[in-house]
Amino acid sequence: MSTDMNTIYELARPEMRDLEAYQESSVHPSLERLHANEVPWRLPGDNSAGGLNHYPEPQPGLLCDRLADLYAVSRDRLLVTRGSDDAIDLLVRAFCKAGRDAICVSPPTFDMYAHAARVQGAGVVESPLQTDEFSLDVERLDNNCGPAVKLVFLCSPNNPTGNLFARERVLGLCEELRGRALVVVDEAYVEFAGEDASLVSEIEEHENLVVLRTLSKAFALAGARCGVLTGHPDLIRLLVRLMPPYSLPSTTVEAVMQLFDPEILKVVDQRIIELRAERERLRRELQDLAIVQRVWPSQANFLLVESREPQRMLEAGRDAGVLLRDLSARPHLRNCVRITVGNPAQNAKLQDALRGV
Ligand SMILES: *Cc1c(COP(=O)(O)O)cnc(C)c1O
């Protein structure tokens, strides 16, 4: 597929095109650091590798290499962010001019996309998912994406509905919107969907496809705040210029580097397998409860449940010391509650509580 190197820049806010990156101090470990106004001592108890008195590397080389391996993507197509929320915010700021441009979302979905757009003063065009199984309505999306829409956010597997969108539909949408908008696929839960579910492998073929990955869910590092945006190298270059200079804390980088021990990665894989089995078991058992009307199939680590009496369900959970997410007032999600798959003890506690109602 031919690539038009200018498309990314043409879609971006005009101000972004001429923006220069903040000049960070270069960091070579063998040199004395008398260039960055840091103090030359550590606080007592600072056992970090590099010393917290020093500014971190903006896009740490070794971390980028490891993440590139993890996601099987080349270095120039990857940006390390403070979680996907940071990536969503960067994209909206780079592509949406306040009062003029817009994003498109397919509700019911994750709220952060619309939130980031509102903060930026950008419009939010809604193109709902199909009502039967929450599948992607590509034709409707295409029709709804007028010239103002610069970014189309898709979440797959979708939060809170749990379903993975068909690969051909997402890629078909990329083709339809080529040169008009970027298609941003948020894959926060894709590890729970099984192998080869990710679209990262398609970014070279589709220059307007952007894929967001995070370490917050399957990799159990929500507290570390680390995610990856993958896409066209021009996009990465553009976003680097917009990022705050030292945005990745050294504590985050050190915590994340632990992940790449092969033993740890093996544990992660094993846990994912266990969680998937637990998800299916919990789904079957919830389905048999009197208060449950319906449980949707899920490719993520949560289940969307339609309840006969959502408020009673939530209360029963709370009385047993279990929090559930109330979605019952949301459009498209009447009487729905989202339940995160916990460990077997937590799930048993919940089931006991719900069996009584
Ligand atoms: C949890 C979640 C994320 C993760 O965000 P981070 O900022 O990486 O922690 C991203 N997208 C969706 C849809 C989520 O549910």
Short mmCIF file of C-alpha atoms and ligand atoms in Angstrom, two decimals:
data_model
loop_
_atom_site.label_atom_id
_atom_site.label_comp_id
_atom_site.label_asym_id
_atom_site.label_seq_id
_atom_site.Cartn_x
_atom_site.Cartn_y
_atom_site.Cartn_z
CA MET A 1 0.00 0.00 0.00
CA SER A 2 1.45 3.37 -0.90
CA THR A 3 2.04 5.80 1.92
CA ASP A 4 1.40 9.47 1.71
CA MET A 5 3.92 10.93 4.13
CA ASN A 6 2.04 14.21 4.36
CA THR A 7 -1.32 12.91 5.48
CA ILE A 8 -0.56 12.88 9.18
CA TYR A 9 0.68 16.46 9.05
CA GLU A 10 -2.27 17.57 6.98
CA LEU A 11 -4.71 16.09 9.46
CA ALA A 12 -2.96 17.60 12.48
CA ARG A 13 -3.81 21.01 13.90
CA PRO A 14 -1.99 23.65 11.85
CA GLU A 15 -0.16 24.86 14.97
CA MET A 16 1.33 21.40 15.42
CA ARG A 17 3.09 21.39 12.08
CA ASP A 18 5.59 24.09 13.00
CA LEU A 19 5.91 23.23 16.67
CA GLU A 20 9.44 22.51 17.80
CA ALA A 21 10.16 19.95 20.45
CA TYR A 22 11.31 21.19 23.82
CA GLN A 23 15.09 20.74 23.84
CA GLU A 24 15.76 18.16 26.52
CA SER A 25 19.18 17.80 28.01
CA SER A 26 20.83 14.76 26.45
CA VAL A 27 21.64 12.03 28.90
CA HIS A 28 24.80 10.01 28.58
CA PRO A 29 25.53 8.07 31.76
CA SER A 30 29.33 8.49 31.51
CA LEU A 31 29.20 12.30 31.55
CA GLU A 32 29.06 14.56 34.60
CA ARG A 33 25.62 16.18 34.75
CA LEU A 34 26.27 19.87 35.22
CA HIS A 35 23.77 20.87 32.56
CA ALA A 36 20.32 20.34 34.07
CA ASN A 37 20.33 22.15 37.41
CA GLU A 38 19.88 18.97 39.38
CA VAL A 39 21.52 18.66 42.80
CA PRO A 40 24.47 16.25 43.04
CA TRP A 41 23.16 14.14 45.95
CA ARG A 42 20.46 11.58 46.57
CA LEU A 43 18.03 11.70 49.46
CA PRO A 44 18.72 9.11 52.18
CA GLY A 45 16.72 6.01 51.25
CA ASP A 46 16.77 6.68 47.50
CA ASN A 47 17.73 3.22 46.28
CA SER A 48 16.73 3.78 42.68
CA ALA A 49 19.11 2.73 39.94
CA GLY A 50 19.71 6.17 38.46
CA GLY A 51 19.00 8.39 41.46
CA LEU A 52 15.77 10.35 41.79
CA ASN A 53 17.76 13.61 41.91
CA HIS A 54 18.16 13.17 38.14
CA TYR A 55 15.61 13.87 35.44
CA PRO A 56 14.55 10.73 33.58
CA GLU A 57 15.25 10.04 29.93
CA PRO A 58 12.24 11.29 27.89
CA GLN A 59 11.74 8.06 25.87
CA PRO A 60 14.08 5.60 27.62
CA GLY A 61 16.03 3.64 25.00
CA LEU A 62 16.10 0.29 26.72
CA LEU A 63 12.44 0.46 27.74
CA CYS A 64 11.43 1.35 24.18
CA ASP A 65 13.43 -1.61 22.84
CA ARG A 66 11.75 -4.01 25.24
CA LEU A 67 8.27 -2.67 24.56
CA ALA A 68 8.93 -2.84 20.81
CA ASP A 69 9.80 -6.54 21.29
CA LEU A 70 6.78 -7.13 23.49
CA TYR A 71 4.37 -5.70 20.94
CA ALA A 72 6.33 -6.82 17.85
CA VAL A 73 6.57 -3.35 16.37
CA SER A 74 9.53 -1.31 15.17
CA ARG A 75 10.99 1.39 17.42
CA ASP A 76 10.05 4.28 15.15
CA ARG A 77 6.38 3.27 15.32
CA LEU A 78 6.13 3.37 19.09
CA LEU A 79 5.61 6.07 21.69
CA VAL A 80 5.74 5.29 25.41
CA THR A 81 3.06 7.20 27.32
CA ARG A 82 1.80 7.51 30.89
CA GLY A 83 -0.90 4.98 30.21
CA SER A 84 -3.46 5.09 27.41
CA ASP A 85 -5.23 8.04 28.99
CA ASP A 86 -2.15 10.11 28.22
CA ALA A 87 -2.10 8.85 24.62
CA ILE A 88 -5.80 9.70 24.13
CA ASP A 89 -5.19 13.20 25.42
CA LEU A 90 -2.12 13.71 23.20
CA LEU A 91 -4.01 12.58 20.11
CA VAL A 92 -6.94 14.88 20.74
CA ARG A 93 -4.68 17.85 21.41
CA ALA A 94 -2.61 17.18 18.30
CA PHE A 95 -5.50 16.70 15.87
CA CYS A 96 -8.51 18.65 17.13
CA LYS A 97 -8.66 22.39 16.92
CA ALA A 98 -11.05 23.79 19.53
CA GLY A 99 -14.39 24.86 18.13
CA ARG A 100 -13.67 23.36 14.72
CA ASP A 101 -12.68 19.70 14.77
CA ALA A 102 -14.32 16.65 16.29
CA ILE A 103 -13.80 13.06 17.31
CA CYS A 104 -16.19 10.21 16.62
CA VAL A 105 -17.07 7.57 19.21
CA SER A 106 -19.33 4.52 19.12
CA PRO A 107 -21.29 4.32 22.37
CA PRO A 108 -21.67 2.53 24.64
CA THR A 109 -17.93 2.82 25.15
CA PHE A 110 -15.12 4.15 27.34
CA ASP A 111 -15.74 7.75 28.49
CA MET A 112 -12.21 9.07 28.24
CA TYR A 113 -12.37 9.76 24.51
CA ALA A 114 -15.32 12.14 24.79
CA HIS A 115 -13.90 13.59 27.99
CA ALA A 116 -10.57 14.45 26.35
CA ALA A 117 -12.44 16.02 23.42
CA ARG A 118 -14.57 18.16 25.73
CA VAL A 119 -11.50 19.36 27.62
CA GLN A 120 -10.00 20.38 24.29
CA GLY A 121 -13.19 22.11 23.15
CA ALA A 122 -13.57 19.64 20.28
CA GLY A 123 -16.86 18.18 19.10
CA VAL A 124 -18.02 14.64 19.86
CA VAL A 125 -19.93 12.84 17.10
CA GLU A 126 -21.72 9.71 18.29
CA SER A 127 -22.22 6.73 16.03
CA PRO A 128 -23.73 4.02 18.23
CA LEU A 129 -22.84 0.35 18.03
CA GLN A 130 -25.45 -2.00 16.63
CA THR A 131 -28.13 -2.81 19.16
CA ASP A 132 -28.06 -6.59 18.87
CA GLU A 133 -24.55 -7.61 19.89
CA PHE A 134 -22.79 -4.23 20.12
CA SER A 135 -21.02 -4.88 16.84
CA LEU A 136 -19.39 -2.14 14.81
CA ASP A 137 -21.62 -0.38 12.30
CA VAL A 138 -19.01 0.65 9.73
CA GLU A 139 -21.43 2.09 7.20
CA ARG A 140 -23.07 4.29 9.81
CA LEU A 141 -19.67 5.36 11.14
CA ASP A 142 -18.48 6.25 7.68
CA ASN A 143 -21.63 8.30 7.06
CA ASN A 144 -21.32 10.06 10.41
CA CYS A 145 -17.70 11.08 9.89
CA GLY A 146 -17.99 14.47 8.24
CA PRO A 147 -15.01 16.66 7.44
CA ALA A 148 -14.72 17.89 11.05
CA VAL A 149 -13.96 14.41 12.38
CA LYS A 150 -10.21 13.88 12.69
CA LEU A 151 -10.13 10.91 15.05
CA VAL A 152 -12.39 7.86 15.29
CA PHE A 153 -11.99 6.07 18.62
CA LEU A 154 -12.79 2.38 18.79
CA CYS A 155 -12.28 0.26 21.87
CA SER A 156 -11.70 -3.43 21.14
CA PRO A 157 -12.47 -5.44 23.19
CA ASN A 158 -14.92 -2.71 24.05
CA ASN A 159 -15.35 -1.37 27.57
CA PRO A 160 -18.01 -1.93 28.91
CA THR A 161 -19.57 -4.41 26.46
CA GLY A 162 -16.63 -6.86 26.33
CA ASN A 163 -16.79 -7.73 22.63
CA LEU A 164 -13.92 -7.64 20.14
CA PHE A 165 -14.69 -5.93 16.83
CA ALA A 166 -14.23 -7.94 13.65
CA ARG A 167 -10.79 -7.32 12.20
CA GLU A 168 -12.06 -6.84 8.62
CA ARG A 169 -14.56 -4.23 9.75
CA VAL A 170 -11.97 -2.13 11.54
CA LEU A 171 -9.54 -2.40 8.63
CA GLY A 172 -12.35 -1.64 6.19
CA LEU A 173 -13.11 1.50 8.14
CA CYS A 174 -9.42 2.50 7.97
CA GLU A 175 -9.60 2.21 4.20
CA GLU A 176 -12.81 4.25 4.02
CA LEU A 177 -11.35 7.02 6.15
CA ARG A 178 -7.89 7.07 4.60
CA GLY A 179 -6.67 10.64 4.25
CA ARG A 180 -9.73 11.90 6.18
CA ALA A 181 -9.26 10.70 9.74
CA LEU A 182 -7.17 8.48 11.99
CA VAL A 183 -8.75 5.31 13.37
CA VAL A 184 -7.56 4.85 16.95
CA VAL A 185 -8.11 1.35 18.33
CA ASP A 186 -7.80 1.15 22.09
CA GLU A 187 -6.71 -2.41 22.91
CA ALA A 188 -6.49 -2.09 26.69
CA TYR A 189 -8.00 -5.58 27.12
CA VAL A 190 -6.76 -7.37 24.02
CA GLU A 191 -4.51 -9.81 25.93
CA PHE A 192 -7.67 -11.36 27.38
CA ALA A 193 -9.07 -11.97 23.90
CA GLY A 194 -6.50 -14.60 22.94
CA GLU A 195 -3.57 -14.63 20.58
CA ASP A 196 -3.51 -12.67 17.33
CA ALA A 197 -6.43 -10.48 18.34
CA SER A 198 -4.36 -7.30 18.21
CA LEU A 199 -4.24 -4.99 15.19
CA VAL A 200 -0.69 -3.80 15.91
CA SER A 201 0.50 -6.05 13.08
CA GLU A 202 -1.60 -3.99 10.64
CA ILE A 203 -0.14 -0.55 11.29
CA GLU A 204 2.41 -0.78 8.49
CA GLU A 205 -0.31 -1.55 5.95
CA HIS A 206 -2.73 1.10 7.17
CA GLU A 207 -1.15 4.48 7.70
CA ASN A 208 -4.20 5.97 9.43
CA LEU A 209 -4.45 3.15 11.97
CA VAL A 210 -3.27 3.89 15.51
CA VAL A 211 -3.28 1.19 18.19
CA LEU A 212 -3.12 1.88 21.92
CA ARG A 213 -1.77 -0.75 24.30
CA THR A 214 -1.38 -0.50 28.05
CA LEU A 215 0.41 -2.30 30.86
CA SER A 216 -2.42 -1.39 33.24
CA LYS A 217 -4.63 -4.44 32.76
CA ALA A 218 -3.18 -7.85 31.77
CA PHE A 219 0.33 -6.85 32.88
CA ALA A 220 -0.89 -5.83 36.35
CA LEU A 221 0.87 -2.44 36.31
CA ALA A 222 -2.00 0.06 36.56
CA GLY A 223 -0.15 1.88 39.32
CA ALA A 224 2.99 2.30 37.23
CA ARG A 225 1.18 4.35 34.53
CA CYS A 226 2.68 3.06 31.34
CA GLY A 227 1.23 2.48 27.90
CA VAL A 228 2.28 2.46 24.29
CA LEU A 229 0.89 4.18 21.23
CA THR A 230 1.77 2.54 17.91
CA GLY A 231 1.26 4.06 14.50
CA HIS A 232 2.90 5.76 11.55
CA PRO A 233 6.42 7.13 12.26
CA ASP A 234 5.25 10.64 11.29
CA LEU A 235 2.61 10.42 13.98
CA ILE A 236 5.17 9.39 16.58
CA ARG A 237 7.43 12.30 15.61
CA LEU A 238 4.52 14.70 15.83
CA LEU A 239 3.37 13.53 19.25
CA VAL A 240 6.87 13.53 20.77
CA ARG A 241 6.97 17.26 20.14
CA LEU A 242 3.77 17.76 22.08
CA MET A 243 4.66 15.64 25.12
CA PRO A 244 5.93 17.20 28.29
CA PRO A 245 9.72 16.64 28.27
CA TYR A 246 10.30 14.30 31.22
CA SER A 247 6.90 12.72 31.43
CA LEU A 248 7.89 9.15 32.34
CA PRO A 249 8.97 8.96 35.99
CA SER A 250 12.14 6.93 36.64
CA THR A 251 10.18 4.94 39.22
CA THR A 252 7.77 3.90 36.46
CA VAL A 253 10.56 2.97 34.10
CA GLU A 254 12.28 0.86 36.76
CA ALA A 255 9.06 -0.88 37.73
CA VAL A 256 8.20 -1.67 34.12
CA MET A 257 11.69 -3.01 33.33
CA GLN A 258 11.05 -5.80 35.88
CA LEU A 259 8.35 -7.09 33.58
CA PHE A 260 10.75 -8.28 30.90
CA ASP A 261 12.26 -11.07 32.97
CA PRO A 262 11.15 -14.18 31.02
CA GLU A 263 9.96 -15.80 34.26
CA ILE A 264 7.70 -12.84 35.00
CA LEU A 265 6.31 -12.84 31.47
CA LYS A 266 5.55 -16.54 31.86
CA VAL A 267 3.62 -15.77 35.04
CA VAL A 268 1.64 -13.10 33.19
CA ASP A 269 0.70 -15.57 30.44
CA GLN A 270 -0.36 -18.15 32.99
CA ARG A 271 -2.49 -15.63 34.90
CA ILE A 272 -4.24 -14.57 31.72
CA ILE A 273 -5.13 -18.19 30.96
CA GLU A 274 -6.50 -18.60 34.50
CA LEU A 275 -8.47 -15.39 34.29
CA ARG A 276 -10.07 -16.40 31.01
CA ALA A 277 -11.17 -19.71 32.50
CA GLU A 278 -12.52 -17.93 35.57
CA ARG A 279 -14.39 -15.47 33.36
CA GLU A 280 -16.19 -18.27 31.53
CA ARG A 281 -16.99 -20.06 34.78
CA LEU A 282 -18.34 -16.87 36.38
CA ARG A 283 -20.36 -16.10 33.28
CA ARG A 284 -22.12 -19.47 33.38
CA GLU A 285 -22.86 -19.20 37.08
CA LEU A 286 -24.13 -15.63 36.92
CA GLN A 287 -26.42 -16.64 34.10
CA ASP A 288 -28.19 -19.09 36.41
CA LEU A 289 -29.00 -16.49 39.06
CA ALA A 290 -32.59 -15.30 39.37
CA ILE A 291 -31.61 -11.62 39.43
CA VAL A 292 -29.63 -11.91 36.20
CA GLN A 293 -31.44 -11.37 32.93
CA ARG A 294 -28.46 -11.74 30.63
CA VAL A 295 -24.67 -11.91 30.62
CA TRP A 296 -22.94 -10.88 27.40
CA PRO A 297 -20.01 -12.90 26.13
CA SER A 298 -16.71 -11.19 26.95
CA GLN A 299 -13.23 -11.09 25.49
CA ALA A 300 -12.01 -8.86 28.34
CA ASN A 301 -11.56 -9.21 32.12
CA PHE A 302 -15.08 -8.08 32.95
CA LEU A 303 -18.64 -9.10 32.25
CA LEU A 304 -21.55 -6.91 31.23
CA VAL A 305 -24.65 -8.09 33.05
CA GLU A 306 -28.23 -7.06 32.45
CA SER A 307 -30.00 -7.33 35.77
CA ARG A 308 -33.68 -7.69 36.55
CA GLU A 309 -33.07 -5.35 39.48
CA PRO A 310 -29.77 -3.54 39.13
CA GLN A 311 -30.06 -1.49 42.32
CA ARG A 312 -30.75 -4.57 44.42
CA MET A 313 -27.83 -6.30 42.78
CA LEU A 314 -25.47 -3.44 43.52
CA GLU A 315 -26.69 -3.25 47.12
CA ALA A 316 -26.30 -6.95 47.66
CA GLY A 317 -22.74 -6.68 46.42
CA ARG A 318 -22.00 -3.70 48.63
CA ASP A 319 -23.48 -5.42 51.70
CA ALA A 320 -21.08 -8.31 51.08
CA GLY A 321 -18.16 -5.92 50.61
CA VAL A 322 -17.98 -6.10 46.81
CA LEU A 323 -18.10 -3.06 44.53
CA LEU A 324 -19.68 -3.36 41.09
CA ARG A 325 -19.96 -0.72 38.38
CA ASP A 326 -23.44 0.73 37.93
CA LEU A 327 -24.15 1.46 34.26
CA SER A 328 -27.93 1.19 34.53
CA ALA A 329 -28.59 4.84 33.76
CA ARG A 330 -26.40 4.94 30.65
CA PRO A 331 -27.97 5.16 27.23
CA HIS A 332 -27.88 1.77 25.48
CA LEU A 333 -27.17 0.01 28.80
CA ARG A 334 -30.50 -0.08 30.56
CA ASN A 335 -30.33 -2.13 33.78
CA CYS A 336 -26.70 -3.04 33.18
CA VAL A 337 -23.94 -3.60 35.69
CA ARG A 338 -20.28 -4.26 34.88
CA ILE A 339 -18.50 -6.88 36.93
CA THR A 340 -14.70 -7.21 36.89
CA VAL A 341 -13.53 -10.82 37.03
CA GLY A 342 -11.71 -11.13 40.33
CA ASN A 343 -9.84 -14.01 41.89
CA PRO A 344 -11.85 -17.16 42.72
CA ALA A 345 -12.37 -16.06 46.35
CA GLN A 346 -13.67 -12.64 45.32
CA ASN A 347 -15.94 -14.13 42.68
CA ALA A 348 -17.30 -16.69 45.15
CA LYS A 349 -18.07 -13.91 47.63
CA LEU A 350 -20.01 -12.07 44.95
CA GLN A 351 -21.90 -15.17 43.85
CA ASP A 352 -22.88 -15.95 47.45
CA ALA A 353 -24.17 -12.42 47.86
CA LEU A 354 -26.21 -12.54 44.65
CA ARG A 355 -27.60 -16.02 45.20
CA GLY A 356 -29.60 -14.61 48.14
CA VAL A 357 -31.50 -11.99 46.11
C1 LIG B 1 -8.52 0.64 31.65
C2 LIG B 1 -8.59 1.21 30.29
C3 LIG B 1 -7.49 1.83 29.73
C4 LIG B 1 -6.19 1.94 30.45
O1 LIG B 1 -5.82 3.24 30.64
P1 LIG B 1 -4.39 3.52 31.26
O2 LIG B 1 -4.31 5.00 31.22
O3 LIG B 1 -3.40 2.86 30.34
O4 LIG B 1 -4.35 2.95 32.64
C5 LIG B 1 -7.58 2.30 28.44
N1 LIG B 1 -8.70 2.16 27.73
C6 LIG B 1 -9.77 1.54 28.24
C7 LIG B 1 -10.96 1.34 27.41
C8 LIG B 1 -9.75 1.06 29.54
O5 LIG B 1 -10.85 0.47 30.03
#
